[in-house]
Rosetta silent file (secondary structure, phi, psi, omega in degrees, C-alpha in Angstrom):
SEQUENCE: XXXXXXXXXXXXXXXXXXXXXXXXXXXXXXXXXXXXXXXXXXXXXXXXXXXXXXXXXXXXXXXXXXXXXXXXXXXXXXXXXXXXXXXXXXXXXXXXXXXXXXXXXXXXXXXXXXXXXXXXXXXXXXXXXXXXXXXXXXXXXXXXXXXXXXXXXXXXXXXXXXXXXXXXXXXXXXXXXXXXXXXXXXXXXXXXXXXXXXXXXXXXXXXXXXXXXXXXXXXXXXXXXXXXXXXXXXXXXXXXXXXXXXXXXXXXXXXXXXXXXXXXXXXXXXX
SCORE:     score description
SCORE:     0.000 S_00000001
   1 L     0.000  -41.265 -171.881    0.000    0.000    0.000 S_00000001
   2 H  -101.089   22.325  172.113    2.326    2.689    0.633 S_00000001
   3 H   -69.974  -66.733  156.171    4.618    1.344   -2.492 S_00000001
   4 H   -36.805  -78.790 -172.038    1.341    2.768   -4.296 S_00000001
   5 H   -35.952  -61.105 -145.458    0.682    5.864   -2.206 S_00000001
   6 H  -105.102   21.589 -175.052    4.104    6.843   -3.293 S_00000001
   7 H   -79.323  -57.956 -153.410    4.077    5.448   -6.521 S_00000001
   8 H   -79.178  -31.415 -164.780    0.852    7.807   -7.091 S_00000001
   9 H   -76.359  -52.235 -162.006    2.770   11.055   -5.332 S_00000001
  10 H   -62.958  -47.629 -167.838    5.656   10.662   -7.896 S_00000001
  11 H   -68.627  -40.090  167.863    3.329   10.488  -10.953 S_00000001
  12 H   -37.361  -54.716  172.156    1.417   13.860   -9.491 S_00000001
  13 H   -57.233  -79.468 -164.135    5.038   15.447   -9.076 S_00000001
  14 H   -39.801  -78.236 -157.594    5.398   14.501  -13.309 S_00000001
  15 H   -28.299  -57.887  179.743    2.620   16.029  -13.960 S_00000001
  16 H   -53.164  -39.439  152.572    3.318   19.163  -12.352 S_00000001
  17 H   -25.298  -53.210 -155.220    6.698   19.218  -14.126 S_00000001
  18 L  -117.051   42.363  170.755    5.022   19.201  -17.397 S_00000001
  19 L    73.670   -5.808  150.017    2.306   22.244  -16.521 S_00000001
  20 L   -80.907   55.242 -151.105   -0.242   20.681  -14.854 S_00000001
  21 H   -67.090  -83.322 -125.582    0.682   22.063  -11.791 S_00000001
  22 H   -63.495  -16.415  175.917   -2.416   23.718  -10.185 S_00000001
  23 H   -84.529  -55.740  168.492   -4.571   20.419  -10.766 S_00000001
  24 H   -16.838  -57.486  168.282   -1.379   18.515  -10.021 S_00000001
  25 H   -73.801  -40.086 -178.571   -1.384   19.946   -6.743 S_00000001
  26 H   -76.947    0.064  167.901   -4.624   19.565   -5.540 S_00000001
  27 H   -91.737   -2.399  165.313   -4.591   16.003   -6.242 S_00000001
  28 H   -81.750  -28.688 -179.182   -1.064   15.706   -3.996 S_00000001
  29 H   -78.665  -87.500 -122.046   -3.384   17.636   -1.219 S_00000001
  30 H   -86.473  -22.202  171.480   -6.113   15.466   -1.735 S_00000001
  31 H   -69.308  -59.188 -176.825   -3.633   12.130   -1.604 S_00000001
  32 H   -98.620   11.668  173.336   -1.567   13.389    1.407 S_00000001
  33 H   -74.856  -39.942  150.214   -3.770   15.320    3.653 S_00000001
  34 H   -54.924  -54.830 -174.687   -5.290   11.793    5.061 S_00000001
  35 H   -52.258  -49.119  170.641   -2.023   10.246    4.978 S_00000001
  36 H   -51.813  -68.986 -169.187   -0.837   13.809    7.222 S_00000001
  37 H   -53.172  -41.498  164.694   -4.171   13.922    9.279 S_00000001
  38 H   -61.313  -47.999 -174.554   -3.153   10.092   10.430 S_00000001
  39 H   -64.145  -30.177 -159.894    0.367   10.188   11.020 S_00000001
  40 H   -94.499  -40.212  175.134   -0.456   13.684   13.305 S_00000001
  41 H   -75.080  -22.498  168.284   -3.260   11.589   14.927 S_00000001
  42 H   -75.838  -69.869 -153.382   -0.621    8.269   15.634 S_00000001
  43 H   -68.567  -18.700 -177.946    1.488   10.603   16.502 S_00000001
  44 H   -84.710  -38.860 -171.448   -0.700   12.279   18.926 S_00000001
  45 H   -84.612  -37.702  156.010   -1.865    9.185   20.333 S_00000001
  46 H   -63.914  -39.204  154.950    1.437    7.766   21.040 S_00000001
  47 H   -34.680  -64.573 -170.217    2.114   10.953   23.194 S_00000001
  48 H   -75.514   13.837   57.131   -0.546   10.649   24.627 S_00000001
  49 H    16.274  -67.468 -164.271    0.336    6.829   25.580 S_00000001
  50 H   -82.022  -26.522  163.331    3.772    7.776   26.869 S_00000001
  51 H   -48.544  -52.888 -172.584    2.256   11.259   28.556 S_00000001
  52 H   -94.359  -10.544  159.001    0.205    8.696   30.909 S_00000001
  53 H   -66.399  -59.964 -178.093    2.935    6.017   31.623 S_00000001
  54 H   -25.730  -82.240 -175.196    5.160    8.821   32.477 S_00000001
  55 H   -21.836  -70.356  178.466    2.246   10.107   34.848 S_00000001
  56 H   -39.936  -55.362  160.085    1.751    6.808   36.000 S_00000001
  57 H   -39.935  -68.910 -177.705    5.280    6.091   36.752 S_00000001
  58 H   -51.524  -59.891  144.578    5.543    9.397   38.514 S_00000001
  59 H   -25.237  -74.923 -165.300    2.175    8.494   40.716 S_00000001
  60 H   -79.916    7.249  176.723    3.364    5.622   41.752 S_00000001
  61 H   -66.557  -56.865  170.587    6.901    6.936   42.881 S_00000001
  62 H   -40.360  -49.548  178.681    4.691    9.695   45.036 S_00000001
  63 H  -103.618   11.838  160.234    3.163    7.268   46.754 S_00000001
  64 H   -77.329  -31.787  173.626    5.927    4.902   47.606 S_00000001
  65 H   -54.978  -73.501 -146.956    7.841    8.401   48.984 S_00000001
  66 H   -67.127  -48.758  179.674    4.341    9.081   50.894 S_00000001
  67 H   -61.641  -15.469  178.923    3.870    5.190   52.341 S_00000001
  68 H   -88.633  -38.872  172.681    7.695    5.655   53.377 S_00000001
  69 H   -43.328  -45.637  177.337    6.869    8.778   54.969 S_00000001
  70 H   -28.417  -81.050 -143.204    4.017    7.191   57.015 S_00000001
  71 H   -53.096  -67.132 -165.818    5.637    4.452   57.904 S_00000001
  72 H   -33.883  -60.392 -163.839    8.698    6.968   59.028 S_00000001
  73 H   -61.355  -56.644 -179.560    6.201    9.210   61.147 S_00000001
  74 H   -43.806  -45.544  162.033    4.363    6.411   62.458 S_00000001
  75 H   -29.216  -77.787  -90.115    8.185    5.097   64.099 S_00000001
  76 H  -110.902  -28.588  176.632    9.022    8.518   65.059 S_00000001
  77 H   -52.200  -67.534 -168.456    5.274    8.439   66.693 S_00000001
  78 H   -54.801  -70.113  165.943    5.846    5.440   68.277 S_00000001
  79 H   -32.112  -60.510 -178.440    9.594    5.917   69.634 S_00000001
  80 H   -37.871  -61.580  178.677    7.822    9.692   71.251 S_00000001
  81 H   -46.542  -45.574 -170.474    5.411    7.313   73.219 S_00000001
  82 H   -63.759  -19.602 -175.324    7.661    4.782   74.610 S_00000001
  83 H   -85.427  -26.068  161.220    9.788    7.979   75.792 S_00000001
  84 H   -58.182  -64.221  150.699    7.259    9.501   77.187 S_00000001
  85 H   -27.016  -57.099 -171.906    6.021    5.931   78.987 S_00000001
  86 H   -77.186  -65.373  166.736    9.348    5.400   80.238 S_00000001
  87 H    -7.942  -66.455 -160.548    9.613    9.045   81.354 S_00000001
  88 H   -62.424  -82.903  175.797    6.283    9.017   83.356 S_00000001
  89 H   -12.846  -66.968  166.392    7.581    5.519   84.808 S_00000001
  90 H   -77.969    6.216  178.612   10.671    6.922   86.488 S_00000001
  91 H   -99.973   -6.206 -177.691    9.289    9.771   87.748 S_00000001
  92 H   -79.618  -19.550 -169.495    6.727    7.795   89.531 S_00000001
  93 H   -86.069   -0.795 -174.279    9.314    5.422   90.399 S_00000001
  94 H   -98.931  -49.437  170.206   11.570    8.718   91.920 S_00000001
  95 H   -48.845  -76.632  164.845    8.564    9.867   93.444 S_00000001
  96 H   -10.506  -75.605 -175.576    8.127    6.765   95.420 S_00000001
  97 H   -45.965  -66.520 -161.358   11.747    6.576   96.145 S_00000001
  98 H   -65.156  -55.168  155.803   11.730    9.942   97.443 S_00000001
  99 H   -44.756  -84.017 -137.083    8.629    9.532   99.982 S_00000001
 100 L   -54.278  121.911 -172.578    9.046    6.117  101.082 S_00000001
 101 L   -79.385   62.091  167.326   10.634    6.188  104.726 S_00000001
 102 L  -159.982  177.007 -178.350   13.339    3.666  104.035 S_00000001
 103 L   -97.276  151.874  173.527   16.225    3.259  102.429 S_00000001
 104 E  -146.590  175.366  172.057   16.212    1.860   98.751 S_00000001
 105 E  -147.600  124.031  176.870   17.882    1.384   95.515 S_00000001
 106 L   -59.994  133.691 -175.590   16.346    1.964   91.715 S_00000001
 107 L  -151.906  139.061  141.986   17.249   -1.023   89.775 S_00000001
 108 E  -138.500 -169.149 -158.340   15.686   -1.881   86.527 S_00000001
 109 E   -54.055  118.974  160.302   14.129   -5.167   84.475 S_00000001
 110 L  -116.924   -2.650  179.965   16.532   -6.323   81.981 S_00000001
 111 L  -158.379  135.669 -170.586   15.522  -10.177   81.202 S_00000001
 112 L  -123.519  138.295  177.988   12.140  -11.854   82.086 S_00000001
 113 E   -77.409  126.066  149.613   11.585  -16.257   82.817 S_00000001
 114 E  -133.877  148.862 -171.718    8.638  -17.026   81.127 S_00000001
 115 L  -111.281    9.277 -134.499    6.717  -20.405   81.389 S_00000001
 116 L    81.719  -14.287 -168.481    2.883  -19.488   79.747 S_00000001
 117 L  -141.182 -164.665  160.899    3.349  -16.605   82.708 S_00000001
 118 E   -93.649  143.598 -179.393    6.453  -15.062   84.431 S_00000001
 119 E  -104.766  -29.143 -162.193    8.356  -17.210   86.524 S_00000001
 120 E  -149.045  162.066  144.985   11.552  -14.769   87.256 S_00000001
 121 L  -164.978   96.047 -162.766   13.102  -11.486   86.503 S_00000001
 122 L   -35.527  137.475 -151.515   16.053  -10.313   86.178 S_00000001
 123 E  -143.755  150.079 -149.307   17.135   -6.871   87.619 S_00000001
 124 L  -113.886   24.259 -178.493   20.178   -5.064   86.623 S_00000001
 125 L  -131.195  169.784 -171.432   21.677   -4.568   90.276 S_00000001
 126 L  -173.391 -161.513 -179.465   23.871   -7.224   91.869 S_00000001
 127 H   -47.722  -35.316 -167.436   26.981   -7.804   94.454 S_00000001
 128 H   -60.129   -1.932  175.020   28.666   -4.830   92.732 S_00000001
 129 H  -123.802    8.746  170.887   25.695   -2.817   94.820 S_00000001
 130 L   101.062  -17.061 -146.561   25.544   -4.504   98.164 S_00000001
 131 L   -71.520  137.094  176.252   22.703   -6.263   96.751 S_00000001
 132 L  -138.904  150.312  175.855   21.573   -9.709   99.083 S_00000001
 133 L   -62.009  154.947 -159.586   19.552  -12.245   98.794 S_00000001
 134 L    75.415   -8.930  164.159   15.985  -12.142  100.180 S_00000001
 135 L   -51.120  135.048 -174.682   16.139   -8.474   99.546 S_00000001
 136 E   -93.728  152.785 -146.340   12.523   -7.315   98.535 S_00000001
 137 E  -125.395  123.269 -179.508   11.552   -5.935   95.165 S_00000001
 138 E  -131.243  171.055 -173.462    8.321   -3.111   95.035 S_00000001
 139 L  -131.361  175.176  148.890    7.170   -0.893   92.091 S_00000001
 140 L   -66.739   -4.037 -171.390    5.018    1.960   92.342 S_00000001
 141 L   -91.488  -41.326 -149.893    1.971   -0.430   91.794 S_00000001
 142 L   138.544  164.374 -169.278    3.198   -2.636   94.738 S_00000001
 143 L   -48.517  130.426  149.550    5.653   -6.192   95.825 S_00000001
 144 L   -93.079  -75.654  175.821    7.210   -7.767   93.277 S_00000001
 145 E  -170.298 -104.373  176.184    8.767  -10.259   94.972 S_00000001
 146 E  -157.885  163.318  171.437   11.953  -11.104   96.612 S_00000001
 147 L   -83.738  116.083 -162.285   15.745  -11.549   95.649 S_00000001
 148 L  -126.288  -14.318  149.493   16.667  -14.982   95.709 S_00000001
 149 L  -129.301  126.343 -139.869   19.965  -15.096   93.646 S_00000001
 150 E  -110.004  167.412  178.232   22.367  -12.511   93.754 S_00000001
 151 L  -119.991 -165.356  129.049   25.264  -12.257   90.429 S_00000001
 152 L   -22.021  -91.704  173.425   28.016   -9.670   89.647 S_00000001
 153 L   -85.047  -45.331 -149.796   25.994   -7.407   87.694 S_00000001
 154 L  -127.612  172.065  156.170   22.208   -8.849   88.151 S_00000001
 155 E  -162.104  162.491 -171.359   20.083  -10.689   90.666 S_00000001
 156 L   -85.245  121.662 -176.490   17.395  -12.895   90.462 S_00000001
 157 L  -140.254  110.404  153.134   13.953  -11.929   91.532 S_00000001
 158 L   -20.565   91.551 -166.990   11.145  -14.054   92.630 S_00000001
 159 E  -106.435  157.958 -160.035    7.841  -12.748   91.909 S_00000001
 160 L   -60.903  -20.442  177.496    4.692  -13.750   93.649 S_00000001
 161 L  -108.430   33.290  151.010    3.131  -15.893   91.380 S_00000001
 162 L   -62.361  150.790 -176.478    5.983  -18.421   91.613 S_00000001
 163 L   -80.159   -4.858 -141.975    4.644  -21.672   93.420 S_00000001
 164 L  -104.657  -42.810  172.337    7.381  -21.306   95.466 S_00000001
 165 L   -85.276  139.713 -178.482    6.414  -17.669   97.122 S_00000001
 166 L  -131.393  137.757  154.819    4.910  -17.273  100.200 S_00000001
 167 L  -154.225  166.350 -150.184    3.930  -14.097  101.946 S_00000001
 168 E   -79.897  134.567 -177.891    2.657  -12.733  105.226 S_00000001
 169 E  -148.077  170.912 -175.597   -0.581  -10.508  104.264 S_00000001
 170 E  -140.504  159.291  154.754   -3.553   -8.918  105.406 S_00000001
 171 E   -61.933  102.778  161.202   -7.232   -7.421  104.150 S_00000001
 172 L   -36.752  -56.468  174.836   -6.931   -3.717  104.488 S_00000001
 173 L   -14.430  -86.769 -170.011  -10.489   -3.953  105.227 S_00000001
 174 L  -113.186   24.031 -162.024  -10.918   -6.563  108.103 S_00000001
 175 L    10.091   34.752  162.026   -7.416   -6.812  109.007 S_00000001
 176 L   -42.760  117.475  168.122   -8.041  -10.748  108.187 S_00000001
 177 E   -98.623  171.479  174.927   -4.672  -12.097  108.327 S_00000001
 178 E   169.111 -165.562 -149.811   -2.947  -15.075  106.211 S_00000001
 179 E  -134.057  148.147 -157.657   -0.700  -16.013  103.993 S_00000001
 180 E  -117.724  116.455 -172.818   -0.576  -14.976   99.908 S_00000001
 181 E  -119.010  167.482  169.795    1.038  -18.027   97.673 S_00000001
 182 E   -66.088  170.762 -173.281    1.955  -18.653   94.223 S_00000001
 183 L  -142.616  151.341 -178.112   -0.069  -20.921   92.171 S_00000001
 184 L   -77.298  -14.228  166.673    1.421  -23.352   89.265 S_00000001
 185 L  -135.138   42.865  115.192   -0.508  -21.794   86.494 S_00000001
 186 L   114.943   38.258  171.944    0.912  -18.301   87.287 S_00000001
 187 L  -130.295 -169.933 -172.514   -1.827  -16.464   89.675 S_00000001
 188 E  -116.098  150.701  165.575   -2.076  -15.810   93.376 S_00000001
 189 E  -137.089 -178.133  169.504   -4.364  -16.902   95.824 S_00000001
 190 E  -142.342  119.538  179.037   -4.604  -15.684   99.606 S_00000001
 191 E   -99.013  132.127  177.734   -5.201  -18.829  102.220 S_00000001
 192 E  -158.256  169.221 -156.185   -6.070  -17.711  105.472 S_00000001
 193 L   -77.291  145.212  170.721   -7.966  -19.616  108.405 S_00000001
 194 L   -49.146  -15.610  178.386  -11.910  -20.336  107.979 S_00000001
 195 L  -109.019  -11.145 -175.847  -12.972  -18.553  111.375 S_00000001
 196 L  -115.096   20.198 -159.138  -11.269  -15.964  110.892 S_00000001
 197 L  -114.447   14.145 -178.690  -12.179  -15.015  107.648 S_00000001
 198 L   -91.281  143.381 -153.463  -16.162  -13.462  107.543 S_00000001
 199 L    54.869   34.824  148.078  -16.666  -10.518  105.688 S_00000001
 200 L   -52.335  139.642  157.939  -13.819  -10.931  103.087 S_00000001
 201 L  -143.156  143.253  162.442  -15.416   -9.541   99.822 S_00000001
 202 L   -43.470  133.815  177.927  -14.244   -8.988   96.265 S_00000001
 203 L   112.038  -27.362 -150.148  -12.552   -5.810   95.534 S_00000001
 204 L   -62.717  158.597 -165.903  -10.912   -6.359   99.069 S_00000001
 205 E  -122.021  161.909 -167.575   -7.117   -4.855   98.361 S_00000001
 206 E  -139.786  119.147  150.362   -4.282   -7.389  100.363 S_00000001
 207 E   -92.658 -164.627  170.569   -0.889   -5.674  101.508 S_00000001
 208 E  -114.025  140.500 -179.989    1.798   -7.409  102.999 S_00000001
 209 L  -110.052   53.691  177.652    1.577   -7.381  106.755 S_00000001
 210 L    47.605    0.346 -170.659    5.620   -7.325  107.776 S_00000001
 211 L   -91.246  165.149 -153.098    5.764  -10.282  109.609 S_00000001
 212 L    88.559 -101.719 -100.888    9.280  -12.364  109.344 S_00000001
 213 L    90.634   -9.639 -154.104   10.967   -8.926  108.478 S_00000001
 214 L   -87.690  -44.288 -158.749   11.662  -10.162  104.933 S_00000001
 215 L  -103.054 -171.908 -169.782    8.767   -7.725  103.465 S_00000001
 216 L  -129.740  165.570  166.536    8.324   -4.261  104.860 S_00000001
 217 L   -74.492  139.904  172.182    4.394   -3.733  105.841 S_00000001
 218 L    71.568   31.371  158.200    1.548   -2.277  103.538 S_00000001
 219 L   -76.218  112.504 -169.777    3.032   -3.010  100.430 S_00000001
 220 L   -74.503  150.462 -168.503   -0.016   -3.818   98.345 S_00000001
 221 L  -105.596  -61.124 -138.775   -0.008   -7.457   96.729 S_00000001
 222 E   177.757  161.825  171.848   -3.230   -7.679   95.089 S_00000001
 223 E  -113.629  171.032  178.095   -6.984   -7.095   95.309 S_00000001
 224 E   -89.049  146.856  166.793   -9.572  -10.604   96.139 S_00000001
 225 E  -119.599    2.993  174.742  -11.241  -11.514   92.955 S_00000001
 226 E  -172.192  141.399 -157.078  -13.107  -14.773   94.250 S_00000001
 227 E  -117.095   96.317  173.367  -13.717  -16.126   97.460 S_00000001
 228 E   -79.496  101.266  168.984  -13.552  -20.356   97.742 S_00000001
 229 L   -69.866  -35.873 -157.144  -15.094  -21.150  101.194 S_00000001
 230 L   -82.337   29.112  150.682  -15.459  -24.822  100.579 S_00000001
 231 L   -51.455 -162.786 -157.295  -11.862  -25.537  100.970 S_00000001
 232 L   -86.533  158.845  173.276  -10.441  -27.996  104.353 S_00000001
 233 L   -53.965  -17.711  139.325  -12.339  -27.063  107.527 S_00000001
 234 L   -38.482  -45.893 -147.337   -9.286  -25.183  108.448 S_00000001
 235 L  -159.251  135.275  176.626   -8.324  -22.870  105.504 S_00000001
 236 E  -131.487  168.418  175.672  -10.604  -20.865  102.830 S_00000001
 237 E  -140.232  141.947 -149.882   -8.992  -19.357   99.971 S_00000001
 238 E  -146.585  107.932 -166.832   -9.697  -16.389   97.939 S_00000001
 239 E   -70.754   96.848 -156.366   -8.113  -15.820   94.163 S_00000001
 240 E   -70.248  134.644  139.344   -5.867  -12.403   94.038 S_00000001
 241 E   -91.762  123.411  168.142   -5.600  -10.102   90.899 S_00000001
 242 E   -50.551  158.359  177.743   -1.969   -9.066   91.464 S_00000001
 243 L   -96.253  -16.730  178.590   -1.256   -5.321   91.909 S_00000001
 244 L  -106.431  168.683  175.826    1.697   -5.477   89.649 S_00000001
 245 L  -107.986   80.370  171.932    1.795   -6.433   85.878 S_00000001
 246 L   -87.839   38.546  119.207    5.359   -8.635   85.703 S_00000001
 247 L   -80.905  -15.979  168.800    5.120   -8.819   82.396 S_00000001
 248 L  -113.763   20.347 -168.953    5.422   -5.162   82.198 S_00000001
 249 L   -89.400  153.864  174.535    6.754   -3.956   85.210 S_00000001
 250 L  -123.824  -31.564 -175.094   10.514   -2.648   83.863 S_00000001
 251 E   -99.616  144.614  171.049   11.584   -0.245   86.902 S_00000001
 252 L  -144.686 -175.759 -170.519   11.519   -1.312   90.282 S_00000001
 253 E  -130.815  106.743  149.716   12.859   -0.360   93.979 S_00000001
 254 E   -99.523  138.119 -169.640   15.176   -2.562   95.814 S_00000001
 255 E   -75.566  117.384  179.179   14.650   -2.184   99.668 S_00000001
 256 L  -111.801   41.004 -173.837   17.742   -1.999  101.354 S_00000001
 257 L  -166.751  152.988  162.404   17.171   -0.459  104.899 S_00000001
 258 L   -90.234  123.465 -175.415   14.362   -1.590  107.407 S_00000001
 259 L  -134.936  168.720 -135.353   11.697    0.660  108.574 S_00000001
 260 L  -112.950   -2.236  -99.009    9.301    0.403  111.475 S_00000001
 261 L  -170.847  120.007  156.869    6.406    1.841  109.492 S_00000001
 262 L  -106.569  157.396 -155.743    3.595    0.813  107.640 S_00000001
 263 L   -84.575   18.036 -179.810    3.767    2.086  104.122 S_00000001
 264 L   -63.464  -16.538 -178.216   -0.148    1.571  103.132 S_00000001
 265 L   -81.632   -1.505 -177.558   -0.338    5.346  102.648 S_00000001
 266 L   -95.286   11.397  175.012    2.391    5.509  100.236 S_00000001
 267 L  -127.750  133.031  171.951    0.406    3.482   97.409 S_00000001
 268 L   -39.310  -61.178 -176.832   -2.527    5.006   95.234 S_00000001
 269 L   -54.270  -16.110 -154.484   -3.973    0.859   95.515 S_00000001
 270 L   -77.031   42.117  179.066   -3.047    0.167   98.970 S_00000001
 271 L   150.497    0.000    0.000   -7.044    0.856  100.480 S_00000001
């Protein structure tokens, strides 16, 4: 086909040579003006093809720069909070320290045991601080638990819902007294004798009541969150929400000094 078109253009050019121009020409116009009008429309349309990949291209570049921004902000978001969280933490944990009429030392969480719950946690103070075993471990929430191996660097710290922990407690309440133990699938309970135990109720908040010396008094443990009478005719038992979160506690206070004092007024929880 276009052997022809330009087969037909050449004889139009003879013609015009040999004086038929002005007809000549308007039959080269009337041959190449389609042939013109297409090629400017192909050509237009391929623009316009490569005009919107460009675009496209260019779109999606914009929004991988904008999803990296997110994502960037969202960190930088993130990172503010935890600094802020930890912030808040130590000042509550300074606060404490600064009331509480004993001597202590700021230590915090650097490695946690876990078993389906926590079993241990590791604390970042150790001989190099005086640090001894059976020393007792509190938050601003309330007892963590006790020190039971000391390191170098670290020490080992019981926490309350080991089956293993035992400690001397009371109702705030009813000044019911008894004893608060670990449980094997990683809660608390508080066993304390059957006569002496009417008018326990849920919500009741349980400190520690100082006796042994190993805890200091009115350090809160836990509130009751269900009361089992029908336990031995001796002993009822009543199932503890802890006051601390050891999976999340990270700062803590170890007590190094003895005081004479009890310390229920020095916890938001402790009544």
């Amino acid at each position: 086909m276009l052997l022809v078109l330009v087969g037909v253009c050449l004889g139009l050019l003879t013609l015009q040579s040999r004086g038929y121009g002005s007809r000549a020409s308007d039959l080269v116009a009337v041959v190449t003006t389609p042939l013109q009008a297409g090629y400017a429309k192909l050509t237009r349309g391929a623009l316009g093809v490569w005009t919107t990949y460009l675009d496209w291209k260019n779109v999606r570049a914009e929004n991988r720069r904008l999803r990296a921004e997110v994502q960037r902000l969202r960190v930088e978001a993130l990172r503010v909070r935890e600094t802020d969280d930890e912030n808040r933490r130590l000042r509550q944990l300074l606060v404490l320290q600064e009331r509480l009429p004993l001597a202590t030392l700021p230590g915090e969480i650097i490695a946690r045991e876990w078993g389906g719950w926590v079993r241990a946690l590791t604390v970042n103070r150790g001989r190099a601080d005086r640090i001894a075993r059976m020393t007792a471990v509190i938050s601003p929430h309330g007892l963590v638990g006790r020190i039971v191996d000391v390191r170098p660097g670290s020490a080992i710290v019981q926490v309350l819902t080991d089956p293993a922990s035992t400690v001397g407690a009371h109702v705030v309440r009813t000044r019911t007294p008894g004893i608060v133990e670990g449980e094997p699938r990683g809660t608390i309970r508080f066993k304390y004798l059957a006569r002496a135990g009417a008018g326990i109720r849920v919500g009741d908040v349980l400190v520690s009541s100082g006796q042994g010396g190993l805890f200091p008094r009115g350090i809160p443990i836990g509130r009751v969150r269900a009361i089992d009478d029908r336990g031995s005719a001796l002993f009822n038992y009543a199932a503890l929400d802890a006051a601390v979160d050891f999976g999340r506690v990270d700062e803590v206070l170890l007590v190094t000094g003895p005081t004479p004092q009890d310390l229920t007024a020095y916890f938001p929880s402790g009544g």
